[in-house]
mmCIF file of C-alpha atoms in Angstrom:
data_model
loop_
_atom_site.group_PDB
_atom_site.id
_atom_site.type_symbol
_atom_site.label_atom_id
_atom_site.label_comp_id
_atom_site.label_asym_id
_atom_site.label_seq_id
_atom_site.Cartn_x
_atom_site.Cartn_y
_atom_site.Cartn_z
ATOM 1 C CA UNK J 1 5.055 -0.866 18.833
ATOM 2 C CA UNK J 2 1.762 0.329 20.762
ATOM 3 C CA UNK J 3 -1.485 -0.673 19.586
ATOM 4 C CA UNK J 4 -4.644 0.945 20.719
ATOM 5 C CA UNK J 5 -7.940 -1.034 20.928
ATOM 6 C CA UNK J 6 -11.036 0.214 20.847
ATOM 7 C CA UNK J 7 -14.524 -1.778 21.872
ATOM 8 C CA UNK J 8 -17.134 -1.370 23.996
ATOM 9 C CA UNK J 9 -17.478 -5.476 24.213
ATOM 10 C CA UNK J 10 -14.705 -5.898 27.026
ATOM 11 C CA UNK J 11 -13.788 -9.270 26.078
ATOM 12 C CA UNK J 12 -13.342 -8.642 22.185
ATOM 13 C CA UNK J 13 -10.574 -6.121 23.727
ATOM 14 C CA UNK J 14 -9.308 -8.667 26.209
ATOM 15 C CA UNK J 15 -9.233 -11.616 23.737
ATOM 16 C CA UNK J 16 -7.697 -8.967 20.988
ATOM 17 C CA UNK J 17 -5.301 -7.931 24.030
ATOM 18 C CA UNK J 18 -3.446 -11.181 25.086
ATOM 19 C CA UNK J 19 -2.690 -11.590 21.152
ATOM 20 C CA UNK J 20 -1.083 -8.670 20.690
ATOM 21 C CA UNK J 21 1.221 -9.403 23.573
ATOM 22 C CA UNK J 22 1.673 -12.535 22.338
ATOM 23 C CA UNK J 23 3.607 -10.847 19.565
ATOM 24 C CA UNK J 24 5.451 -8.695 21.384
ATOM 25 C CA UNK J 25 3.074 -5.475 20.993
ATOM 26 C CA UNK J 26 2.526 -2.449 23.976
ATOM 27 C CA UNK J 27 -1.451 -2.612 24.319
ATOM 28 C CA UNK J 28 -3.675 0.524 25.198
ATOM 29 C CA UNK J 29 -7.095 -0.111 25.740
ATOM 30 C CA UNK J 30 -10.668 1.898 25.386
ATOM 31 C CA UNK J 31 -14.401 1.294 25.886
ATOM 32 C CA UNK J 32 -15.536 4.042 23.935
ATOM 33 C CA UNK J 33 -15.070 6.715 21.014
ATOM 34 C CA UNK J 34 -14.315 9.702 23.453
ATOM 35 C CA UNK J 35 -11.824 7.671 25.545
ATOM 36 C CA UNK J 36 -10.268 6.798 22.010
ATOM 37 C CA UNK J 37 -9.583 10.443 21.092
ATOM 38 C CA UNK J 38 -8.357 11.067 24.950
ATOM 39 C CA UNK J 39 -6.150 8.041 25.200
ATOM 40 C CA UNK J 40 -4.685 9.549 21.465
ATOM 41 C CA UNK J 41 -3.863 12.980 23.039
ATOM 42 C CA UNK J 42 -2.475 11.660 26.097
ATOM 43 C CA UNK J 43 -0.404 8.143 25.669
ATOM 44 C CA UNK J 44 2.926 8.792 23.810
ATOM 45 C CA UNK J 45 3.506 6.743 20.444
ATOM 46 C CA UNK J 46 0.517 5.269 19.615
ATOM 47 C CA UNK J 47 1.155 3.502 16.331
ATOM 48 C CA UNK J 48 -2.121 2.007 15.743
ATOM 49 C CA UNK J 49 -5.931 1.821 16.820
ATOM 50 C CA UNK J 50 -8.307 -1.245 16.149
ATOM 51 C CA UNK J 51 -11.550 0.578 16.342
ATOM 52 C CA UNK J 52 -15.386 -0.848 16.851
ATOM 53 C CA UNK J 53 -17.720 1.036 14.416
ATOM 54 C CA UNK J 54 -20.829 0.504 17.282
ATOM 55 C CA UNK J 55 -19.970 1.916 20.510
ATOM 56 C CA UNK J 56 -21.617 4.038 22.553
ATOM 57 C CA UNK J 57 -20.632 7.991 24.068
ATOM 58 C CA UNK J 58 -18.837 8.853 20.377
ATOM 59 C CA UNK J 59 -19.420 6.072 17.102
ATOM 60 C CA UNK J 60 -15.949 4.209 14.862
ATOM 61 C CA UNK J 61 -17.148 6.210 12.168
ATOM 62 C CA UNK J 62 -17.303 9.574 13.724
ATOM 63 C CA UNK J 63 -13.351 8.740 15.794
ATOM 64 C CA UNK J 64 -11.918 7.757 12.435
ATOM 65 C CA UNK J 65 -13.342 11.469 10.980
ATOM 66 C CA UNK J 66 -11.508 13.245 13.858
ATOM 67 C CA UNK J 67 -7.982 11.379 13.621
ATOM 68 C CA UNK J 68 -7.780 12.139 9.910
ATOM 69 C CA UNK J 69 -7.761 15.404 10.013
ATOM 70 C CA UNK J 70 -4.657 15.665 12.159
ATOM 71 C CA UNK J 71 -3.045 11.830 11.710
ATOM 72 C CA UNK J 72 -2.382 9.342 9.436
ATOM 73 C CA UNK J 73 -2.010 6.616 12.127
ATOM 74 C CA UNK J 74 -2.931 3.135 10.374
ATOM 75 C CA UNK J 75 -6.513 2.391 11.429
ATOM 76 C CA UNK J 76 -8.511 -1.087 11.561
ATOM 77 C CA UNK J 77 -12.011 -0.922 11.792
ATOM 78 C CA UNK J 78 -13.923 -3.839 13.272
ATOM 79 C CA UNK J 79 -17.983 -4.281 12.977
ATOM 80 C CA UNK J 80 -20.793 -6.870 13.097
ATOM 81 C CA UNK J 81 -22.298 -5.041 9.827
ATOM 82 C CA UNK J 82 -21.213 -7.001 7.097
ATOM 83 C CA UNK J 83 -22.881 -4.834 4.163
ATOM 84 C CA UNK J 84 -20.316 -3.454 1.621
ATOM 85 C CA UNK J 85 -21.422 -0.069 2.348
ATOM 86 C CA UNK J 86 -20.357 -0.073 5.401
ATOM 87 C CA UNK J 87 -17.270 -1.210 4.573
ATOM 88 C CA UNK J 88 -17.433 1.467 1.963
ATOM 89 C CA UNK J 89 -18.149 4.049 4.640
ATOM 90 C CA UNK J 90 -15.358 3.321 6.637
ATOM 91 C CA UNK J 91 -12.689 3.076 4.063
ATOM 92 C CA UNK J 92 -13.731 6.499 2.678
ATOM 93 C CA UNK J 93 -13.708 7.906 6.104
ATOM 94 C CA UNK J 94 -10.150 7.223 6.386
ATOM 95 C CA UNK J 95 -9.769 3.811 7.552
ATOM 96 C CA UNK J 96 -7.199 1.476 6.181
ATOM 97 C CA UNK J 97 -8.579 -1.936 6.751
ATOM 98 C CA UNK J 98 -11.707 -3.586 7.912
ATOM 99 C CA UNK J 99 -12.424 -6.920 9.303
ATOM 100 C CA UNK J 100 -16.150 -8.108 10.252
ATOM 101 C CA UNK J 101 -17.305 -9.754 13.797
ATOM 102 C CA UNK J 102 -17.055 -12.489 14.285
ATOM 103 C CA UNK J 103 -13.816 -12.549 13.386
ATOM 104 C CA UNK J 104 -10.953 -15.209 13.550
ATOM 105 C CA UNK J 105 -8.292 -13.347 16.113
ATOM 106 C CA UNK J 106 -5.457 -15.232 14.371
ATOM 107 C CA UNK J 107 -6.839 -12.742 10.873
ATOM 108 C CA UNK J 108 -6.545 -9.796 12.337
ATOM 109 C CA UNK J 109 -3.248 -10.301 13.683
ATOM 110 C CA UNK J 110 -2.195 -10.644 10.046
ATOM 111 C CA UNK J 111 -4.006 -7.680 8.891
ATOM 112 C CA UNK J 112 -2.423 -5.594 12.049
ATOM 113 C CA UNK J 113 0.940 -6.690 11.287
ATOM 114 C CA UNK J 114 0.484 -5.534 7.367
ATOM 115 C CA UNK J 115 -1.142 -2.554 8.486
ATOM 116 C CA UNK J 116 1.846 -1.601 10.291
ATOM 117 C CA UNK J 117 4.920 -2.991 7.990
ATOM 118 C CA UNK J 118 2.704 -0.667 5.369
ATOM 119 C CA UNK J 119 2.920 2.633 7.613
ATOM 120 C CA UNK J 120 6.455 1.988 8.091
ATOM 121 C CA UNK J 121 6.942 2.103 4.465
ATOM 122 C CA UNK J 122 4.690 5.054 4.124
ATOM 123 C CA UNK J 123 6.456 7.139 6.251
ATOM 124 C CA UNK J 124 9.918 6.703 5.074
ATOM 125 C CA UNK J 125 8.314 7.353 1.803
ATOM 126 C CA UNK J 126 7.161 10.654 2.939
ATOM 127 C CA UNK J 127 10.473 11.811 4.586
ATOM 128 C CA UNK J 128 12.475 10.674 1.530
ATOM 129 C CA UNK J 129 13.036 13.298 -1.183
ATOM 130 C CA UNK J 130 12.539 11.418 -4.223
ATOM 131 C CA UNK J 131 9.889 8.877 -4.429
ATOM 132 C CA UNK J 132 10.238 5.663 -7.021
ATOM 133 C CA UNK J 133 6.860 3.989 -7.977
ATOM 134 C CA UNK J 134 5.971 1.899 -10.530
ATOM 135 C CA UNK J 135 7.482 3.262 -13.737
ATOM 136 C CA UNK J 136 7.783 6.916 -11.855
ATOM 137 C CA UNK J 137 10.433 9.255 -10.152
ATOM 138 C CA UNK J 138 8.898 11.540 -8.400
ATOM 139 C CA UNK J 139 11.551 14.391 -7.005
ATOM 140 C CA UNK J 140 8.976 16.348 -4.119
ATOM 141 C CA UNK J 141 11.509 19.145 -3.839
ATOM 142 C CA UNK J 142 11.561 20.513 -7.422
ATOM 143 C CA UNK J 143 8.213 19.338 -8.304
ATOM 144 C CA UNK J 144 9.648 17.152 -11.028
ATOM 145 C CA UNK J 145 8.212 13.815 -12.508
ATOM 146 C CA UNK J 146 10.571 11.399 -14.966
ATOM 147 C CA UNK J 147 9.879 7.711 -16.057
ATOM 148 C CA UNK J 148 12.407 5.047 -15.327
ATOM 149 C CA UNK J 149 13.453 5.423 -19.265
ATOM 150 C CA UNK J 150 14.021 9.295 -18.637
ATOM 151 C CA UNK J 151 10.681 11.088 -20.261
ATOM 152 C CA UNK J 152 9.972 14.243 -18.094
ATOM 153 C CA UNK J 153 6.224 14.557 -17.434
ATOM 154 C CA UNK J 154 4.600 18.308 -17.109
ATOM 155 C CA UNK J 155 2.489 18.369 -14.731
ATOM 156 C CA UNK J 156 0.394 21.232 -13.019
ATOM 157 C CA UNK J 157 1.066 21.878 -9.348
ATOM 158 C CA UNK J 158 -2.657 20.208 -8.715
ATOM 159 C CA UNK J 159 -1.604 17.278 -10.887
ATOM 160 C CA UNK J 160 1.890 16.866 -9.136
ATOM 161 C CA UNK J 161 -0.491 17.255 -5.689
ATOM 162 C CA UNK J 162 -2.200 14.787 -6.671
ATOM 163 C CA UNK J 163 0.074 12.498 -7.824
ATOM 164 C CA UNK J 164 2.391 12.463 -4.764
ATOM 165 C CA UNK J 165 -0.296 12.439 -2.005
ATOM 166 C CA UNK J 166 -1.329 8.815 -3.744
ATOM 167 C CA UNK J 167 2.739 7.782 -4.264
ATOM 168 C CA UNK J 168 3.466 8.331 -0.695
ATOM 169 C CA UNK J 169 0.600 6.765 0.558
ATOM 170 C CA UNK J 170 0.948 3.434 -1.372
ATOM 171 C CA UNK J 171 -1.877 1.253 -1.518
ATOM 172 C CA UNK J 172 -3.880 3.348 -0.001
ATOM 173 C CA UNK J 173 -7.719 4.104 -1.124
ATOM 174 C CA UNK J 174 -8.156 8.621 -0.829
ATOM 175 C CA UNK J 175 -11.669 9.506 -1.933
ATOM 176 C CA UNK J 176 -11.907 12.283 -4.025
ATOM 177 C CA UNK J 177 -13.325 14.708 -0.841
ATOM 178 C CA UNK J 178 -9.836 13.458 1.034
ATOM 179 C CA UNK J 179 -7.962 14.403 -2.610
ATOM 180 C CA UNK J 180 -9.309 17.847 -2.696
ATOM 181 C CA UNK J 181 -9.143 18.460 0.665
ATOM 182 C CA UNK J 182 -5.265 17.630 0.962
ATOM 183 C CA UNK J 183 -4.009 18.627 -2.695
ATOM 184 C CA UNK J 184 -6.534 21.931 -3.044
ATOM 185 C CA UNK J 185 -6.357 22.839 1.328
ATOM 186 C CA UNK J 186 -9.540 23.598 1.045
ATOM 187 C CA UNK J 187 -12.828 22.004 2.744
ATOM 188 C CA UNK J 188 -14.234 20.080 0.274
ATOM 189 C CA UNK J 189 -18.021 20.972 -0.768
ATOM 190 C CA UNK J 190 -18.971 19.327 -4.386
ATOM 191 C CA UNK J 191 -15.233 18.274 -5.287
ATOM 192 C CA UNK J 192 -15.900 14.759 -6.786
ATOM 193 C CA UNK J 193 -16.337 16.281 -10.939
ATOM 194 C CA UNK J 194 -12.952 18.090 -10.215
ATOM 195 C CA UNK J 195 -10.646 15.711 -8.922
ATOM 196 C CA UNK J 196 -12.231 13.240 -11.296
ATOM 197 C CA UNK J 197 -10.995 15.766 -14.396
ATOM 198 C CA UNK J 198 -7.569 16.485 -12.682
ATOM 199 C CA UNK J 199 -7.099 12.385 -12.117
ATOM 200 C CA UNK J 200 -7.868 11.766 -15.927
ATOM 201 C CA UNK J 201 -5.398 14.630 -17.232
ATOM 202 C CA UNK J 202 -2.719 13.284 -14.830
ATOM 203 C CA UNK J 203 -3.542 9.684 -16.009
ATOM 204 C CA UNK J 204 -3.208 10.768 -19.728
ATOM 205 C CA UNK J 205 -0.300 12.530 -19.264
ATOM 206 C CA UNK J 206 1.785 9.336 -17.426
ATOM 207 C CA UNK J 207 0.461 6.867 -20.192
ATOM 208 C CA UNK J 208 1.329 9.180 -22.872
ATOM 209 C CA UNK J 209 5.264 9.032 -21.148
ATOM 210 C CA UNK J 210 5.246 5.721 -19.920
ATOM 211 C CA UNK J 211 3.672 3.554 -23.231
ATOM 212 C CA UNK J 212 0.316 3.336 -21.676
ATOM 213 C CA UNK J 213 1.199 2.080 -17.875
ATOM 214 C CA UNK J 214 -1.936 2.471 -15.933
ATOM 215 C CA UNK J 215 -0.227 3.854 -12.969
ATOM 216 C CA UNK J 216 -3.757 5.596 -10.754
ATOM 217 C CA UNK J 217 -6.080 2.884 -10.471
ATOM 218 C CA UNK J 218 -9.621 3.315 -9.496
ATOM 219 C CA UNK J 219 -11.760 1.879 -6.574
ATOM 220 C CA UNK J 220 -14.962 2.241 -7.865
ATOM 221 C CA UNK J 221 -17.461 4.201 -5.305
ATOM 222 C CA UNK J 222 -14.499 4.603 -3.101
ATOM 223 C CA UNK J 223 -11.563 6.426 -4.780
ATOM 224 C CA UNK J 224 -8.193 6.373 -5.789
ATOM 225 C CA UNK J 225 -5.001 4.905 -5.542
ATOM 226 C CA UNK J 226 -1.329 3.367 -7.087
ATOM 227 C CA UNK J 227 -0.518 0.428 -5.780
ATOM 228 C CA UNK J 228 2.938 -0.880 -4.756
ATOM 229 C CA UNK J 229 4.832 -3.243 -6.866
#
């Protein structure tokens, strides 16, 4: 595994560094946003960045807007703003965890290592075929959705969209810009009121099959997401 860190403080990436080796992690470093997105395009199998949100040349926030729209790579965001719209900003960005300065390096070793047992599962959820989650089977080749006691759901192609992108991405918060986006391929201009209707039809429909089994949960002023058991 290769980690990529990300801070303009040189000793928060050499103290971040010798831990990382110290579990048996590759370690890429960078001192700013632009080197970031240069050190993703040009070092082979990257399989996750610890980013500062401060940094001068090119910002966390602004890196974490570029990798999205080509990469899922597991992303965790470090910053001396504690606010929780910060940490807001970042996990609607596309950022999967966040951990505030000063931090204990012995933490964020624990978060990194979840981070990346989490993308393993996520991607052989995405390569698999049929998808089982919660009381769902979801079959991605024939669009089809069952519960575990055999009630077919109909669902419109949006719905099914919808539903899958959140299934393969367990645990995983998508805002409803990243939703439409993704599900609709389209660049997302006032999308919130529509994915918000398409989320509550899919959500009726699954607790109509499934007895009431709230499957989408929401992250209120974040987004959306179905957590896995």
């Amino acid at each position: 595994m290769k980690i990529l860190v990300v801070d303009d403080d040189k000793e928060i990436v050499e103290l971040l560094s010798i831990y990382i080796k110290n579990e048996g992690y590759e370690v890429e470093k960078a001192y700013n946003g632009k080197e970031a997105l240069v050190k993703l395009r040009t070092v082979p199998d990257i399989d996750m960045m610890i980013l500062d949100v401060m940094m001068p040349e090119l910002d966390g926030i602004s890196v974490v807007k570029e990798v999205r729209e080509a990469s899922s790579l597991p992303i965790l965001m470090l910053s001396a703003k504690t606010a929780d719209m910060d940490k807001i900003k970042g996990l609607v960005t596309g950022a999967d965890d966040y951990v505030a300065k000063p931090f204990n390096p012995l933490e964020v070793m624990a978060r990194v290592k979840s981070l990346l047992r989490r993308s393993q599962y996520q991607t052989e959820q995405e390569t698999a075929d049929k998808l089982a989650i919660g009381p769902l089977i979801i079959e991605k080749n024939s669009h089809e959705v069952t519960t575990l006691t055999g009630n077919a759901i109909q669902l419109t192609a949006l719905e099914f969209g919808i539903l899958y992108l959140l299934a393969s991405h367990p645990n995983r918060v998508f805002s409803a810009d990243e939703i439409f986006e993704r599900v609709w391929q389209q660049e997302s201009i006032v999308s919130a009121k529509t994915v918000m209707v398409h989320v509550s039809h899919l959500r009726d429909k699954i607790e109509e099959a499934t007895e009431g089994e709230k499957v989408i949960q929401t992250v209120w002023g974040v987004g959306y997401k179905i957590e896995a058991h």
